[in-house]
XYZ file of N, CA and C in Angstrom:
477
model
N -102.570 56.402 -133.504
C -102.915 55.041 -133.202
C -103.446 54.878 -131.779
N -102.790 55.423 -130.754
C -103.331 55.254 -129.401
C -104.727 55.876 -129.247
N -104.971 56.991 -129.924
C -106.289 57.618 -129.847
C -107.349 56.702 -130.445
N -107.035 56.055 -131.548
C -107.988 55.148 -132.183
C -108.299 53.957 -131.283
N -107.290 53.424 -130.636
C -107.504 52.295 -129.721
C -108.370 52.726 -128.546
N -108.089 53.909 -127.990
C -108.889 54.389 -126.860
C -110.337 54.633 -127.262
N -110.552 55.190 -128.426
C -111.918 55.398 -128.905
C -112.625 54.067 -129.082
N -111.926 53.101 -129.646
C -112.516 51.782 -129.852
C -112.865 51.120 -128.521
N -111.972 51.183 -127.539
C -112.261 50.606 -126.229
C -113.397 51.339 -125.528
N -113.442 52.658 -125.662
C -114.535 53.434 -125.074
C -115.874 53.038 -125.695
N -115.909 52.892 -127.010
C -117.152 52.488 -127.673
C -117.567 51.072 -127.272
N -116.597 50.194 -127.067
C -116.918 48.834 -126.629
C -117.506 48.842 -125.222
N -116.898 49.629 -124.322
C -117.433 49.727 -122.961
C -118.808 50.385 -122.966
N -118.979 51.405 -123.787
C -120.278 52.078 -123.891
C -121.342 51.103 -124.388
N -121.003 50.288 -125.366
C -121.933 49.279 -125.880
C -122.332 48.301 -124.774
N -121.355 47.890 -123.996
C -121.601 46.931 -122.930
C -122.497 47.539 -121.845
N -122.218 48.793 -121.463
C -123.016 49.432 -120.418
C -124.417 49.787 -120.889
N -124.562 50.179 -122.146
C -125.897 50.521 -122.657
C -126.774 49.282 -122.799
N -126.150 48.139 -123.036
C -126.912 46.900 -123.153
C -127.196 46.260 -121.808
N -126.622 46.785 -120.737
C -126.783 46.257 -119.367
C -126.389 44.787 -119.276
N -125.501 44.374 -120.117
C -125.008 43.001 -120.079
C -123.496 43.062 -119.942
N -123.000 42.735 -118.778
C -121.584 42.860 -118.492
C -120.895 41.510 -118.684
N -120.618 41.200 -119.938
C -119.961 39.937 -120.260
C -118.879 40.180 -121.309
N -118.054 39.184 -121.465
C -116.985 39.274 -122.458
C -117.583 39.305 -123.866
N -118.637 38.543 -124.076
C -119.278 38.516 -125.389
C -119.856 39.877 -125.748
N -120.462 40.541 -124.779
C -121.019 41.867 -125.027
C -119.901 42.872 -125.315
N -118.801 42.800 -124.561
C -117.675 43.695 -124.805
C -117.076 43.436 -126.186
N -116.947 42.168 -126.557
C -116.395 41.812 -127.867
C -117.298 42.325 -128.990
N -118.597 42.195 -128.816
C -119.531 42.723 -129.813
C -119.382 44.234 -129.926
N -119.289 44.903 -128.800
C -119.075 46.348 -128.807
C -117.750 46.732 -129.427
N -116.729 45.896 -129.206
C -115.419 46.166 -129.799
C -115.490 46.084 -131.316
N -116.203 45.074 -131.830
C -116.346 44.927 -133.284
C -117.146 46.103 -133.848
N -118.195 46.498 -133.152
C -118.989 47.658 -133.607
C -118.140 48.931 -133.555
N -117.365 49.090 -132.494
C -116.470 50.242 -132.379
C -115.385 50.227 -133.437
N -114.910 49.041 -133.773
C -113.907 48.899 -134.833
C -114.466 49.384 -136.159
N -115.714 49.029 -136.428
C -116.356 49.499 -137.659
C -116.505 51.019 -137.641
N -116.859 51.575 -136.492
C -117.011 53.029 -136.386
C -115.675 53.742 -136.572
N -114.623 53.226 -135.943
C -113.293 53.832 -136.093
C -112.821 53.713 -137.534
N -113.126 52.589 -138.182
C -112.736 52.414 -139.582
C -113.441 53.441 -140.471
N -114.720 53.691 -140.193
C -115.456 54.671 -141.005
C -114.968 56.091 -140.742
N -114.499 56.357 -139.540
C -114.058 57.704 -139.176
C -112.541 57.875 -139.287
N -111.844 56.929 -139.922
C -110.381 56.963 -139.950
C -109.814 58.194 -140.636
N -110.549 58.804 -141.539
C -110.046 60.014 -142.211
C -110.004 61.214 -141.272
N -110.843 61.187 -140.254
C -110.916 62.311 -139.321
C -110.031 62.108 -138.099
N -109.439 60.943 -137.973
C -108.581 60.632 -136.833
C -107.121 60.666 -137.282
N -106.212 61.037 -136.375
C -104.796 61.120 -136.763
C -104.198 59.734 -137.005
N -103.276 59.672 -137.944
C -102.576 58.431 -138.254
C -103.401 57.514 -139.140
N -102.776 56.432 -139.532
C -103.477 55.442 -140.348
C -104.282 54.522 -139.429
N -105.114 53.707 -140.027
C -105.962 52.790 -139.265
C -105.079 51.867 -138.437
N -105.366 51.735 -137.149
C -104.445 51.085 -136.226
C -104.313 49.586 -136.431
N -105.252 48.946 -137.075
C -105.116 47.508 -137.301
C -104.004 47.188 -138.296
N -103.680 48.133 -139.192
C -102.557 47.919 -140.110
C -101.253 47.800 -139.333
N -101.046 48.716 -138.399
C -99.816 48.691 -137.599
C -99.810 47.487 -136.656
N -100.964 47.160 -136.100
C -101.052 45.999 -135.226
C -100.722 44.725 -135.998
N -101.215 44.622 -137.233
C -100.897 43.471 -138.073
C -99.391 43.413 -138.361
N -98.771 44.550 -138.610
C -97.331 44.581 -138.879
C -96.540 44.165 -137.635
N -97.000 44.548 -136.450
C -96.332 44.145 -135.205
C -96.432 42.639 -135.011
N -97.606 42.077 -135.264
C -97.789 40.630 -135.146
C -96.920 39.900 -136.165
N -96.865 40.443 -137.369
C -96.034 39.855 -138.428
C -94.558 39.873 -138.029
N -94.083 40.989 -137.466
C -92.700 41.090 -137.009
C -92.421 40.081 -135.902
N -93.363 39.901 -134.997
C -93.190 38.935 -133.912
C -93.005 37.523 -134.462
N -93.855 37.120 -135.398
C -93.748 35.766 -135.942
C -92.507 35.592 -136.805
N -92.108 36.627 -137.526
C -90.865 36.547 -138.301
C -89.672 36.376 -137.364
N -89.690 37.106 -136.235
C -88.605 36.955 -135.264
C -88.584 35.543 -134.686
N -89.746 34.980 -134.376
C -89.791 33.624 -133.828
C -89.226 32.622 -134.839
N -89.586 32.771 -136.111
C -89.074 31.868 -137.145
C -87.561 32.011 -137.286
N -87.062 33.246 -137.327
C -85.615 33.471 -137.432
C -84.888 32.958 -136.192
N -85.508 33.093 -135.032
C -84.926 32.592 -133.789
C -84.786 31.070 -133.840
N -85.818 30.386 -134.306
C -85.754 28.928 -134.415
C -84.694 28.480 -135.426
N -84.650 29.167 -136.572
C -83.647 28.810 -137.579
C -82.231 29.021 -137.042
N -81.999 30.120 -136.338
C -80.666 30.400 -135.795
C -80.306 29.413 -134.688
N -81.276 29.029 -133.867
C -81.004 28.037 -132.823
C -80.609 26.698 -133.427
N -81.288 26.291 -134.480
C -80.948 25.033 -135.153
C -79.550 25.116 -135.752
N -79.236 26.262 -136.359
C -77.912 26.443 -136.970
C -76.802 26.391 -135.907
N -77.001 27.071 -134.790
C -75.995 27.071 -133.723
C -75.897 25.682 -133.089
N -77.023 24.992 -132.948
C -76.984 23.630 -132.395
C -76.199 22.694 -133.308
N -76.347 22.847 -134.622
C -75.561 22.033 -135.560
C -74.068 22.300 -135.403
N -73.720 23.564 -135.220
C -72.301 23.912 -135.030
C -71.762 23.272 -133.762
N -72.512 23.385 -132.686
C -72.049 22.878 -131.389
C -71.997 21.353 -131.378
N -72.954 20.701 -132.000
C -73.031 19.242 -131.948
C -72.192 18.531 -133.005
N -71.632 19.270 -133.940
C -70.819 18.617 -134.974
C -69.493 18.164 -134.365
N -68.958 17.025 -134.845
C -67.699 16.512 -134.276
C -66.511 17.447 -134.531
N -66.495 18.080 -135.686
C -65.419 19.019 -135.998
C -66.051 20.395 -136.198
N -65.680 21.323 -135.376
C -66.264 22.662 -135.465
C -65.623 23.401 -136.632
N -66.455 23.713 -137.614
C -65.993 24.412 -138.814
C -66.781 25.718 -138.925
N -66.310 26.743 -138.234
C -66.991 28.032 -138.260
C -66.071 29.077 -138.857
N -66.694 30.115 -139.366
C -65.966 31.241 -139.937
C -66.497 32.521 -139.296
N -66.037 32.833 -138.069
C -66.520 34.039 -137.412
C -65.981 35.284 -138.094
N -66.735 36.359 -137.953
C -66.264 37.595 -138.552
C -67.148 38.774 -138.230
N -66.621 39.943 -138.504
C -67.344 41.188 -138.327
C -67.767 41.698 -139.695
N -68.909 42.366 -139.720
C -69.323 43.027 -140.951
C -70.121 44.276 -140.607
N -70.109 45.197 -141.545
C -70.814 46.467 -141.373
C -72.155 46.361 -142.106
N -73.216 46.582 -141.369
C -74.559 46.503 -141.931
C -75.050 47.920 -142.236
N -75.310 48.255 -143.493
C -75.831 49.592 -143.815
C -77.320 49.673 -143.459
N -77.625 50.513 -142.506
C -78.987 50.602 -141.975
C -79.745 51.759 -142.636
N -80.940 51.474 -143.121
C -81.773 52.495 -143.758
C -82.824 53.079 -142.814
N -82.873 52.601 -141.587
C -83.867 53.088 -140.632
C -83.466 54.469 -140.130
N -84.462 55.289 -139.783
C -84.189 56.672 -139.426
C -84.401 56.982 -137.942
N -85.438 56.456 -137.355
C -85.753 56.759 -135.956
C -84.863 55.948 -135.015
N -84.597 56.513 -133.841
C -83.754 55.826 -132.866
C -84.380 54.517 -132.391
N -85.697 54.524 -132.140
C -86.344 53.319 -131.637
C -86.327 52.202 -132.678
N -86.359 52.553 -133.948
C -86.281 51.539 -135.004
C -84.914 50.866 -135.001
N -83.861 51.673 -134.845
C -82.498 51.148 -134.832
C -82.271 50.294 -133.588
N -82.808 50.737 -132.460
C -82.681 49.953 -131.230
C -83.432 48.629 -131.361
N -84.616 48.661 -131.953
C -85.377 47.427 -132.154
C -84.633 46.466 -133.068
N -84.105 46.970 -134.174
C -83.334 46.122 -135.089
C -82.108 45.552 -134.397
N -81.394 46.369 -133.652
C -80.199 45.906 -132.940
C -80.563 44.841 -131.906
N -81.660 45.036 -131.226
C -82.096 44.047 -130.232
C -82.482 42.728 -130.885
N -83.203 42.799 -131.998
C -83.586 41.574 -132.695
C -82.374 40.824 -133.223
N -81.388 41.558 -133.716
C -80.155 40.924 -134.206
C -79.405 40.266 -133.054
N -79.289 40.966 -131.923
C -78.555 40.442 -130.780
C -79.283 39.259 -130.140
N -80.608 39.288 -130.114
C -81.366 38.186 -129.531
C -81.332 36.932 -130.380
N -81.000 37.059 -131.645
C -80.886 35.902 -132.526
C -79.532 35.241 -132.271
N -79.516 33.954 -131.914
C -78.242 33.287 -131.604
C -77.276 33.299 -132.789
N -76.017 33.545 -132.475
C -74.982 33.549 -133.508
C -74.616 34.925 -134.000
N -75.353 35.947 -133.602
C -75.034 37.318 -134.018
C -75.106 38.246 -132.809
N -74.216 39.236 -132.813
C -74.184 40.233 -131.746
C -73.881 41.584 -132.373
N -74.670 42.586 -132.007
C -74.374 43.948 -132.443
C -73.258 44.480 -131.554
N -72.171 44.886 -132.186
C -71.001 45.356 -131.453
C -71.049 46.867 -131.262
N -71.426 47.592 -132.319
C -71.444 49.049 -132.250
C -72.391 49.598 -133.301
N -72.789 50.841 -133.074
C -73.611 51.584 -134.029
C -72.874 52.885 -134.308
N -72.777 53.249 -135.571
C -72.058 54.472 -135.922
C -72.779 55.694 -135.361
N -72.043 56.787 -135.268
C -72.613 58.013 -134.688
C -73.771 58.568 -135.503
N -73.741 58.390 -136.808
C -74.826 58.898 -137.645
C -75.940 57.863 -137.854
N -75.856 56.732 -137.163
C -76.868 55.664 -137.188
C -77.064 55.054 -138.575
N -76.097 55.196 -139.443
C -76.240 54.634 -140.791
C -75.597 53.260 -140.924
N -74.773 52.867 -139.955
C -74.081 51.590 -140.021
C -74.142 50.897 -138.662
N -74.463 49.617 -138.713
C -74.456 48.781 -137.512
C -73.356 47.745 -137.710
N -72.472 47.628 -136.731
C -71.377 46.672 -136.810
C -71.776 45.406 -136.053
N -71.701 44.276 -136.757
C -72.220 43.016 -136.234
C -71.120 41.962 -136.273
N -71.111 41.117 -135.239
C -70.233 39.952 -135.233
C -71.092 38.712 -135.435
N -70.695 37.884 -136.391
C -71.390 36.637 -136.661
C -70.518 35.448 -136.337
N -71.099 34.421 -135.729
C -70.338 33.232 -135.354
C -69.922 32.446 -136.591
N -70.850 32.232 -137.504
C -70.553 31.481 -138.720
C -70.999 32.320 -139.906
N -70.054 33.068 -140.449
C -70.374 34.004 -141.509
C -69.649 33.589 -142.777
N -70.381 33.011 -143.688
C -69.789 32.600 -144.972
C -69.646 33.800 -145.905
N -70.693 34.626 -145.952
C -70.680 35.789 -146.834
C -71.392 36.949 -146.147
N -70.737 38.085 -146.106
C -71.342 39.257 -145.477
C -72.569 39.719 -146.256
N -72.539 39.605 -147.564
C -73.681 40.023 -148.389
C -74.925 39.189 -148.090
N -74.748 37.871 -147.905
C -75.882 37.019 -147.560
C -76.465 37.403 -146.210
N -75.608 37.695 -145.251
C -76.063 38.102 -143.919
C -76.827 39.425 -143.991
N -76.304 40.366 -144.745
C -76.952 41.672 -144.885
C -78.307 41.523 -145.568
N -78.356 40.745 -146.636
C -79.626 40.519 -147.339
C -80.639 39.816 -146.440
N -80.165 38.873 -145.625
C -81.058 38.167 -144.708
C -81.666 39.085 -143.668
N -80.860 39.972 -143.112
C -81.366 40.909 -142.101
C -82.318 41.915 -142.736
N -81.968 42.409 -143.921
C -82.838 43.376 -144.601
C -84.202 42.772 -144.902
N -84.214 41.540 -145.421
C -85.486 40.929 -145.801
C -86.272 40.457 -144.591
N -85.573 39.998 -143.559
C -86.287 39.455 -142.410
C -86.779 40.550 -141.471
N -85.914 41.465 -141.085
C -86.266 42.401 -140.025
C -86.506 43.832 -140.500
N -85.582 44.378 -141.252
C -85.636 45.812 -141.540
C -86.888 46.212 -142.320
N -87.267 45.432 -143.315
C -88.452 45.780 -144.103
C -89.728 45.736 -143.272
N -89.814 44.786 -142.345
C -91.006 44.689 -141.500
C -91.012 45.806 -140.450
N -89.839 46.182 -139.959
C -89.780 47.307 -139.017
C -90.227 48.589 -139.707
N -89.902 48.746 -140.986
C -90.385 49.908 -141.739
C -91.903 49.903 -141.835
N -92.514 48.718 -141.997
C -93.973 48.626 -142.033
C -94.579 49.026 -140.693
N -93.956 48.623 -139.613
C -94.440 48.968 -138.268
C -94.347 50.479 -138.059
N -93.269 51.079 -138.537
C -93.034 52.500 -138.299
C -93.815 53.402 -139.248
N -94.374 52.821 -140.297
C -95.084 53.639 -141.289
C -96.291 54.312 -140.638
N -96.398 55.652 -140.772
C -97.523 56.355 -140.131
C -98.851 56.104 -140.805
């Protein structure tokens, strides 16, 4: 992926310099032309086409923002209610991710979401222990994390 991006940027700069027009529009035109060239040569370059991974990263970012907003609203309801009715608890999350950076990213996203904190990760990285402020069902929490974060992180990590 980094090689494809560098080739694309090099082709965009080359387009701009060959046209003797040093503007953002010229660079953007060269970038689009370079993107087409990298797409045509993707079989000869290592990894999959980099826009797929870039799209998955953008998708993960927006999913995190949506989950962050939902969790903030949920925690605000708990705090602002006249009678606090929470069911805190710990649960073990079975993690299917393999790489260390994937597990760290998932743990960070879980911890950054209000109402949940990653307490520990097992030595074999197969289980993440999480504390939830208002946990009605551990299965619902696990399914929510799997559908929201883990599946998209797998898309980002896919070569």
